[in-house]
PDB file of C-alpha atoms in Angstrom:
ATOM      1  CA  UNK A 279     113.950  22.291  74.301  1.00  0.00           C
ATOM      2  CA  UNK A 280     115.726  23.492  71.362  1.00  0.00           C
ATOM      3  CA  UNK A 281     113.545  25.796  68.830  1.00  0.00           C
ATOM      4  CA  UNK A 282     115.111  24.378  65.533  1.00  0.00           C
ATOM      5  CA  UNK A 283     115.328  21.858  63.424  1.00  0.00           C
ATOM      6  CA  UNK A 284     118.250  20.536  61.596  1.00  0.00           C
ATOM      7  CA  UNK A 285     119.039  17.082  59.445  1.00  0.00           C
ATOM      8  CA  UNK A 286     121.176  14.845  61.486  1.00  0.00           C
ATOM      9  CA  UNK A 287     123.969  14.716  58.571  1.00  0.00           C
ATOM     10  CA  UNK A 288     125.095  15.761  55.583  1.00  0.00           C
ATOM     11  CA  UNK A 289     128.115  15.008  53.150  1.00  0.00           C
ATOM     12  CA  UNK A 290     129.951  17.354  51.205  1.00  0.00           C
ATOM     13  CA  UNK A 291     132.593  16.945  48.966  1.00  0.00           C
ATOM     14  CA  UNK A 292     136.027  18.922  49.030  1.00  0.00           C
ATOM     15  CA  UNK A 293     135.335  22.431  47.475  1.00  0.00           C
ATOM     16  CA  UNK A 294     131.857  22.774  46.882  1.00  0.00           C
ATOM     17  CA  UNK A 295     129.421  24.651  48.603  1.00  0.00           C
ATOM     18  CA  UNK A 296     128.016  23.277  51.723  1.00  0.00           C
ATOM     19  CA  UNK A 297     124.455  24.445  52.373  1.00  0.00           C
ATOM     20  CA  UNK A 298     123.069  23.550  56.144  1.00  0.00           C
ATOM     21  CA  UNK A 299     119.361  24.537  56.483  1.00  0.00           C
ATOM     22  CA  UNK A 300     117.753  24.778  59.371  1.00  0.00           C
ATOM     23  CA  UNK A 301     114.010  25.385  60.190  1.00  0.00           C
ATOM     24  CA  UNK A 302     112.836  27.785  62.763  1.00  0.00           C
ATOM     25  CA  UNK A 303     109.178  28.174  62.530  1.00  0.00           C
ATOM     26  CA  UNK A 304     108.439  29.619  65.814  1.00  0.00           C
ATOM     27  CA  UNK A 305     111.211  32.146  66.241  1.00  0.00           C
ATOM     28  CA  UNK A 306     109.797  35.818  67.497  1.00  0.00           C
ATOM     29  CA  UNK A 307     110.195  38.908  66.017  1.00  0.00           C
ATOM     30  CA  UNK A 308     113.329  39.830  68.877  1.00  0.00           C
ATOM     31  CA  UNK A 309     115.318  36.681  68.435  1.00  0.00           C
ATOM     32  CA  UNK A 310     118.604  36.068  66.231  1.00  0.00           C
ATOM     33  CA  UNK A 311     119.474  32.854  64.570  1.00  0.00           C
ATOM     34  CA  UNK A 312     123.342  31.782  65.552  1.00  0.00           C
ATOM     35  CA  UNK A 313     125.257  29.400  64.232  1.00  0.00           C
ATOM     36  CA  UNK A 314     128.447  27.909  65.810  1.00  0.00           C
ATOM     37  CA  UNK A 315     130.219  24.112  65.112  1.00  0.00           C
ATOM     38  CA  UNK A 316     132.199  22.034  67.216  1.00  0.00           C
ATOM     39  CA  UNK A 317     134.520  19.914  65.998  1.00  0.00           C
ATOM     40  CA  UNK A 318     135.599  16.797  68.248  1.00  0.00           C
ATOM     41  CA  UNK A 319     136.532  17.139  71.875  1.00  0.00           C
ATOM     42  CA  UNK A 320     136.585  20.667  71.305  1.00  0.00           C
ATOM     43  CA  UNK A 321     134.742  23.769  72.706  1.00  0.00           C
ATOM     44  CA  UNK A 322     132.059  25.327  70.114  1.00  0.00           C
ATOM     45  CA  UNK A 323     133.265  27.315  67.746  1.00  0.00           C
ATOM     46  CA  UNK A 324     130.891  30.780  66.763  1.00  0.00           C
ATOM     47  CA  UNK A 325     130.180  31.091  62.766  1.00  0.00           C
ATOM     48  CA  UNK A 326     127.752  33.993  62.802  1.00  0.00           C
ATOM     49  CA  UNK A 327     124.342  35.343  63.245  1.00  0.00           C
ATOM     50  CA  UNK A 328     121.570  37.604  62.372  1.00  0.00           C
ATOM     51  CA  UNK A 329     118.162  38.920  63.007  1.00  0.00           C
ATOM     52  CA  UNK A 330     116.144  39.643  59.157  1.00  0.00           C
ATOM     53  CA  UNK A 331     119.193  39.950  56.607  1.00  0.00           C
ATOM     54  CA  UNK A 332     121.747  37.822  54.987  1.00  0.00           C
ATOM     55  CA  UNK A 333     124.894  38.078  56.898  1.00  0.00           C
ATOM     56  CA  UNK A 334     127.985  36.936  55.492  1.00  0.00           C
ATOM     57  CA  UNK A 335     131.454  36.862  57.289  1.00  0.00           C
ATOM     58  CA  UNK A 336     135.065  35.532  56.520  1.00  0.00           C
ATOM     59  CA  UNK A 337     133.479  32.049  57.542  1.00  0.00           C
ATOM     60  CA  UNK A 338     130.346  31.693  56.134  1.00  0.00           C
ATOM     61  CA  UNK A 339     127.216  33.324  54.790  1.00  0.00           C
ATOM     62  CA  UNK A 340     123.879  33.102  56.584  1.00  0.00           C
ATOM     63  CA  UNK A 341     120.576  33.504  54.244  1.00  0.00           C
ATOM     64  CA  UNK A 342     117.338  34.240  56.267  1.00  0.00           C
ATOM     65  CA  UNK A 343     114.072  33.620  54.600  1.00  0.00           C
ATOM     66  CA  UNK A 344     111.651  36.677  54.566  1.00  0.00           C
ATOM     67  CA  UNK A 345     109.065  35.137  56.894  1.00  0.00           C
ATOM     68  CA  UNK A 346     112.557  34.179  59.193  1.00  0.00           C
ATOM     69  CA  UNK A 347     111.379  30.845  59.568  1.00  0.00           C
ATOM     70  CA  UNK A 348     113.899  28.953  57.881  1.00  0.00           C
ATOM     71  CA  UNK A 349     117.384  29.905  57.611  1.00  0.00           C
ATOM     72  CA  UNK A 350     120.692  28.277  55.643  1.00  0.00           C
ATOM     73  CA  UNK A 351     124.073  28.425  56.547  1.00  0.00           C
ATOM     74  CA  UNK A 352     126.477  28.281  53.724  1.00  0.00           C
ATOM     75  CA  UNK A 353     130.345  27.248  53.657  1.00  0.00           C
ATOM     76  CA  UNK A 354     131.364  28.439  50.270  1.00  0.00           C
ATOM     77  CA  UNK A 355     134.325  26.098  49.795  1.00  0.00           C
ATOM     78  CA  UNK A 356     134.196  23.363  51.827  1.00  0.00           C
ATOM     79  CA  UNK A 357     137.526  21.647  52.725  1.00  0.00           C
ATOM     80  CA  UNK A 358     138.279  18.739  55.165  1.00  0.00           C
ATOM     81  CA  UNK A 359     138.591  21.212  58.849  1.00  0.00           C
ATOM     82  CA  UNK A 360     135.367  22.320  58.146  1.00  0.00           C
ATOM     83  CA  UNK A 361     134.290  18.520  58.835  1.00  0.00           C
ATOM     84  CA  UNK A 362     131.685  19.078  62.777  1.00  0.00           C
ATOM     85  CA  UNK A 363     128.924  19.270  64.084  1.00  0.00           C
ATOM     86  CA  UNK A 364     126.627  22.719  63.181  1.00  0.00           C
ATOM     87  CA  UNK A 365     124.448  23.931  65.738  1.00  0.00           C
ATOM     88  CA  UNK A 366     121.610  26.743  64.744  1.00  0.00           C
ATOM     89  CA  UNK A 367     120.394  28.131  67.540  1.00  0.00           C
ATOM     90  CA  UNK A 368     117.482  31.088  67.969  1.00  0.00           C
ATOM     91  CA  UNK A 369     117.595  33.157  70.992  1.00  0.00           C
ATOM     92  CA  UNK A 370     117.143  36.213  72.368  1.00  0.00           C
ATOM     93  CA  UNK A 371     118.561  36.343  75.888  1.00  0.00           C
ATOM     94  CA  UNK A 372     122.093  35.137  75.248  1.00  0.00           C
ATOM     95  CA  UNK A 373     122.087  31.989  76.950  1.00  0.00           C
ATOM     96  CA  UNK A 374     122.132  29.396  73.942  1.00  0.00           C
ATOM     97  CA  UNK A 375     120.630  26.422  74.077  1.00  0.00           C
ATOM     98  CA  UNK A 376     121.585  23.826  71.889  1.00  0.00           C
ATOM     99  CA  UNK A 377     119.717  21.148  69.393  1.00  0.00           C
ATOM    100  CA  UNK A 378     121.708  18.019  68.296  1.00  0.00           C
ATOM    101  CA  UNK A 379     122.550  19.622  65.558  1.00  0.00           C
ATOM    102  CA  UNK A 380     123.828  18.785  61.870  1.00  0.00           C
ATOM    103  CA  UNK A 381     126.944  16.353  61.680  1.00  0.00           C
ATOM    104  CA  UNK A 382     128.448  17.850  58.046  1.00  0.00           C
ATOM    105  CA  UNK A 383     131.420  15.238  56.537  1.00  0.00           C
ATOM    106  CA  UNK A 384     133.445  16.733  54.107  1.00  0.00           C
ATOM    107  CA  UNK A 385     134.923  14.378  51.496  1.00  0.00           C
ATOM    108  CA  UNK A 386     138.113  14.652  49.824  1.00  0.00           C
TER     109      UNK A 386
ATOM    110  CA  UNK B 242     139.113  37.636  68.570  1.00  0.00           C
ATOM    111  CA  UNK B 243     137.453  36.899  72.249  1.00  0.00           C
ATOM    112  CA  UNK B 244     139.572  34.168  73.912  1.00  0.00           C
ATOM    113  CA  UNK B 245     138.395  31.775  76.643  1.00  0.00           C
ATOM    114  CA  UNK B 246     140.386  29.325  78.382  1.00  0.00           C
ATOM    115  CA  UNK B 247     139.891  26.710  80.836  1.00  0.00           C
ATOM    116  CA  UNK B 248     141.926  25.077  82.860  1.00  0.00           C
ATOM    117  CA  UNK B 249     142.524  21.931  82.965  1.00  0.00           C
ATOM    118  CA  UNK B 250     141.924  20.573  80.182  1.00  0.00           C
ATOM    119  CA  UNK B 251     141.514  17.041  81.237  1.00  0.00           C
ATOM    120  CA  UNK B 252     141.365  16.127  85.128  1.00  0.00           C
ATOM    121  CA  UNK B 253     141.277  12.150  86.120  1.00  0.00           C
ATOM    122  CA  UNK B 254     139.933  12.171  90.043  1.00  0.00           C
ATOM    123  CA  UNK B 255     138.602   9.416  92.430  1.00  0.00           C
ATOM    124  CA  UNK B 256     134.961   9.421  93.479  1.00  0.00           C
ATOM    125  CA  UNK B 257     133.696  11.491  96.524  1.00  0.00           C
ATOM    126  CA  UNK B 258     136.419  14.226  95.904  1.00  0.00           C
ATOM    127  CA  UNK B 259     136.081  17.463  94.572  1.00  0.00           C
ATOM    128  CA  UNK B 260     137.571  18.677  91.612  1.00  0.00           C
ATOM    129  CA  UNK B 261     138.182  22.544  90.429  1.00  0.00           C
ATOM    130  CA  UNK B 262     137.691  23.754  86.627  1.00  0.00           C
ATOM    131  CA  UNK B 263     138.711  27.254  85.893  1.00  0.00           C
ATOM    132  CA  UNK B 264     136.998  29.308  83.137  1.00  0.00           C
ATOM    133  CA  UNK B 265     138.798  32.954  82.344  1.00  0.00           C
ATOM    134  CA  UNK B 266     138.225  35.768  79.468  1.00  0.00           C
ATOM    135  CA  UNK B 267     141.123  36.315  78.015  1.00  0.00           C
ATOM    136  CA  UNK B 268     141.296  39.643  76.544  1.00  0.00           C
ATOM    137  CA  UNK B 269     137.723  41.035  77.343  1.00  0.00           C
ATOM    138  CA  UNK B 270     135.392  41.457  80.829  1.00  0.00           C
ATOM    139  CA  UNK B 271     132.418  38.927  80.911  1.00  0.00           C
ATOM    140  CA  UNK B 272     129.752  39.889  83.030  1.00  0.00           C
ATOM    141  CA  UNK B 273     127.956  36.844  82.460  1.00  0.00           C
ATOM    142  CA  UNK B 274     129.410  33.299  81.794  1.00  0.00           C
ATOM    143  CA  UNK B 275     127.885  30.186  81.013  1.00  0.00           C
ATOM    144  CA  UNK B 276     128.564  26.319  81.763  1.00  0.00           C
ATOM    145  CA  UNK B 277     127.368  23.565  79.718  1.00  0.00           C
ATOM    146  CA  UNK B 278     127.828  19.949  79.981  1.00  0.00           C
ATOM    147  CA  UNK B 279     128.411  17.484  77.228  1.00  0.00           C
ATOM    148  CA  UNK B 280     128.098  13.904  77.681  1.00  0.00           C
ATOM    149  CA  UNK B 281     129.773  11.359  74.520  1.00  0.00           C
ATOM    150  CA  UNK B 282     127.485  11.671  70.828  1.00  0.00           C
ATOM    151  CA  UNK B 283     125.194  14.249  72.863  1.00  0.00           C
ATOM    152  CA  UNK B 284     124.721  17.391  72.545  1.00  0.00           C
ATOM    153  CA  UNK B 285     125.746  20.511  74.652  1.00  0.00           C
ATOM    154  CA  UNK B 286     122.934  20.747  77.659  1.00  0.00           C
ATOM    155  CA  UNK B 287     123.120  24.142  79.756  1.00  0.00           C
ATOM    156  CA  UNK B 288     123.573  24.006  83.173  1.00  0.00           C
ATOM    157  CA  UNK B 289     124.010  26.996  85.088  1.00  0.00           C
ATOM    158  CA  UNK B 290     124.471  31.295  84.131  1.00  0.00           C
ATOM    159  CA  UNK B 291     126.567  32.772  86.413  1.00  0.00           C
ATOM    160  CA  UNK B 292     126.524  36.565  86.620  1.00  0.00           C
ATOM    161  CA  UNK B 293     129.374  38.593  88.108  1.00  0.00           C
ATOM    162  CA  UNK B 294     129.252  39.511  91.765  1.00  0.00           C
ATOM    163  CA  UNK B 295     125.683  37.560  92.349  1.00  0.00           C
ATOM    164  CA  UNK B 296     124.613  34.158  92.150  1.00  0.00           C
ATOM    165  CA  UNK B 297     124.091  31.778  89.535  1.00  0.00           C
ATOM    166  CA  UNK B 298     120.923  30.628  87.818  1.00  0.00           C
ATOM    167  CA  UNK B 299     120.704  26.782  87.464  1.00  0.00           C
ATOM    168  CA  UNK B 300     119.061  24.891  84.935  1.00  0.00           C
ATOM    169  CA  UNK B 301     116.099  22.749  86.297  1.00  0.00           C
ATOM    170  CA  UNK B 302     117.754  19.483  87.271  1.00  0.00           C
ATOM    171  CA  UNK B 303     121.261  20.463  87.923  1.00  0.00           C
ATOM    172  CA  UNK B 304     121.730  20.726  91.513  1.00  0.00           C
ATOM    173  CA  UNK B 305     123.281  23.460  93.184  1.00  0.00           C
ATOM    174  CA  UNK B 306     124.617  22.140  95.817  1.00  0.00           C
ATOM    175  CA  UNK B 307     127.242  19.374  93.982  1.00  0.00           C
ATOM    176  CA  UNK B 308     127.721  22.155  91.119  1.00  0.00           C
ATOM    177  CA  UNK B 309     128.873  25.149  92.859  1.00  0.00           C
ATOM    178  CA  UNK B 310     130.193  27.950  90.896  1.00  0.00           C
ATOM    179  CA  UNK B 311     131.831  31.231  91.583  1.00  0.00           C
ATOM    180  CA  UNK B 312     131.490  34.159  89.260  1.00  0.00           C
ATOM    181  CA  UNK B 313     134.446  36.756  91.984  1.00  0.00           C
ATOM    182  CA  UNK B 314     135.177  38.787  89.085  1.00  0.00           C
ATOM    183  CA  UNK B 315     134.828  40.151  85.480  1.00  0.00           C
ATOM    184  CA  UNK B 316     137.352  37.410  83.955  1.00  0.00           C
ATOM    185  CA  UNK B 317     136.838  34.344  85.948  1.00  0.00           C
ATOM    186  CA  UNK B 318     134.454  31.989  86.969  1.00  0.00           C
ATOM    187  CA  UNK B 319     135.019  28.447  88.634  1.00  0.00           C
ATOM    188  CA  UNK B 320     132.864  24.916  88.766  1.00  0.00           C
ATOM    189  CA  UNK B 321     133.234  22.680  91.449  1.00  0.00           C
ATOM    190  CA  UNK B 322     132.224  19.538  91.033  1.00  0.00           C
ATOM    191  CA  UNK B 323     131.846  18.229  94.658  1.00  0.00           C
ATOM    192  CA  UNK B 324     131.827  14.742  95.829  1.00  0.00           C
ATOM    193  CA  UNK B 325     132.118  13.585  92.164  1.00  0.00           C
ATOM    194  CA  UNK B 326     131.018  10.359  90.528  1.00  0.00           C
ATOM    195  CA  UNK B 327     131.448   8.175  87.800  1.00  0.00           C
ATOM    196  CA  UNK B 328     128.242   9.589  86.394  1.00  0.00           C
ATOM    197  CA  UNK B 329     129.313  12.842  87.197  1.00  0.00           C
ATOM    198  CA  UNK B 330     132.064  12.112  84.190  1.00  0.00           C
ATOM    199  CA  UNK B 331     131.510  14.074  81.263  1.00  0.00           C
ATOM    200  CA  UNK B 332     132.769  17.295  79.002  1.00  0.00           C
ATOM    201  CA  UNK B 333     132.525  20.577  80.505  1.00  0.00           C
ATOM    202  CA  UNK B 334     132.561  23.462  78.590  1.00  0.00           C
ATOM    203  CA  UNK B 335     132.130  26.997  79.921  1.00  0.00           C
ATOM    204  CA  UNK B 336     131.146  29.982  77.923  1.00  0.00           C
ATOM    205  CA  UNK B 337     131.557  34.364  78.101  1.00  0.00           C
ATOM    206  CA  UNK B 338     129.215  37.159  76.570  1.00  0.00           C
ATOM    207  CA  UNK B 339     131.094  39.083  74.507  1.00  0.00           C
ATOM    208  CA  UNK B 340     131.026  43.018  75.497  1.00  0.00           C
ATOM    209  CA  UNK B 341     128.790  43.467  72.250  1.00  0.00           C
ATOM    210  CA  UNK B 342     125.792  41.119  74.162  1.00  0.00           C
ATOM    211  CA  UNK B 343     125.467  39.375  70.625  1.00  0.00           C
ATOM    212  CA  UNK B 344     127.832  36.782  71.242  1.00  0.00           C
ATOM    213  CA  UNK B 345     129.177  34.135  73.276  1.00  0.00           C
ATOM    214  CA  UNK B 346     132.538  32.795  72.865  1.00  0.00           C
ATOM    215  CA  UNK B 347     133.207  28.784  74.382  1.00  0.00           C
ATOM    216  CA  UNK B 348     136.480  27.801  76.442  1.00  0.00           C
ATOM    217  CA  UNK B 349     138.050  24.526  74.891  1.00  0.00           C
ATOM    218  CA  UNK B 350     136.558  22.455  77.626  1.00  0.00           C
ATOM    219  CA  UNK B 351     137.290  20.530  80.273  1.00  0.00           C
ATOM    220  CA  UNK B 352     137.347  16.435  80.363  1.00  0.00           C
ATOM    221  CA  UNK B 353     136.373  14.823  83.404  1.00  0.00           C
ATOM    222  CA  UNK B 354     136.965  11.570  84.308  1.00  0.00           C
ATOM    223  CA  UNK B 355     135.932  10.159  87.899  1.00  0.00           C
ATOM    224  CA  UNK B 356     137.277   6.756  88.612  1.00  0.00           C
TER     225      UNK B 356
END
């Protein structure tokens, strides 16, 4: 019973910007949007999160819309590891629950 | 950063045994841990929060009783998978809170195969 919404896939080519939205509409004022990936056969991997600002980290940068019911995640030079599977995931009692998911390909 | 392992990584067993997976924080005390199951092209499904020292919460539909875990102390929690079947085959993947409460980090999973 994930509370998000994210396209199945998306392409990307080698060094450009890879923006993953994700709609939220129903998020409450208390919980955080979280991103993490998981790349095959592996364990998921955390990005970042926030509550009402833009968050940006040595991985990524996270922009919140003002009425926090959208949200994008954005790789700002994509290469070829950054090829998974990006989960965004709203929650406010730390046990995440997880969508399906966006299935990003980069491309050389 | 936070480090979880789990151990093994991969564990091939015949059905109606019981089979072991290890989850440990590395380099920080986890009150709470979580275990998830992943079966192939699906996505991560939550089954059970174990809390330190007290019992663990399942999710609706995951039975207790074949899924026992143990949460003994602040840097290790076990899943036994008991009687296993071939349906009982899938990815496990345990998970800590961070000492901040604003993160979880995820072991690198656990393959199991029952034959």
């Amino acid at each position: 019973d994930a509370k998000t919404t994210q396209p199945t896939s998306m392409d990307c080519a080698e060094g450009r910007a890879a923006n993953l939205p994700c709609n939220h509409s129903t998020i409450s004022g208390n919980e955080y949007v979280y991103w993490y990936r998981q790349i095959h056969s592996q364990g998921p991997q955390y990005i970042i999160h926030g509550l009402k600002n833009n968050e940006t980290n040595e991985m990524a940068s996270l922009i919140i819309t003002e009425d926090r019911k959208s949200s994008t995640l954005i790789l700002p030079h994509a290469t070829l590891r950054d090829t998974a599977v990006y989960y965004c995931i709203v929650n406010d009692n730390n046990d995440m629950r997880f969508g399906a998911g966006t299935r990003l390909t980069v491309k050389p | 950063g936070a480090v979880v392992s789990q151990h093994p990584s991969w564990v091939i067993c015949k059905s109606g045994t019981s089979v072991k997976i290890e989850c440990r924080s590395l380099d920080f005390q986890a009150t709470t841990m979580f275990w998830y199951r992943q079966f192939p092209k699906q996505s991560l499904m939550l089954m059970a929060t174990s809390n330190e020292g007290s019992k663990a919460t399942y999710e609706q539909g995951v039975e207790k009783d074949k899924f026992l875990i143990n949460h003994a102390s602040l840097t290790l929690s076990t899943l036994t998978v008991t009687s296993a079947h071939p349906e009982d085959s899938s990815f496990y993947i345990c998970s800590a809170l961070g000492t901040s409460g604003n993160e979880q980090f995820f072991g690198p999973g656990t393959r199991l195969t029952v034959l």
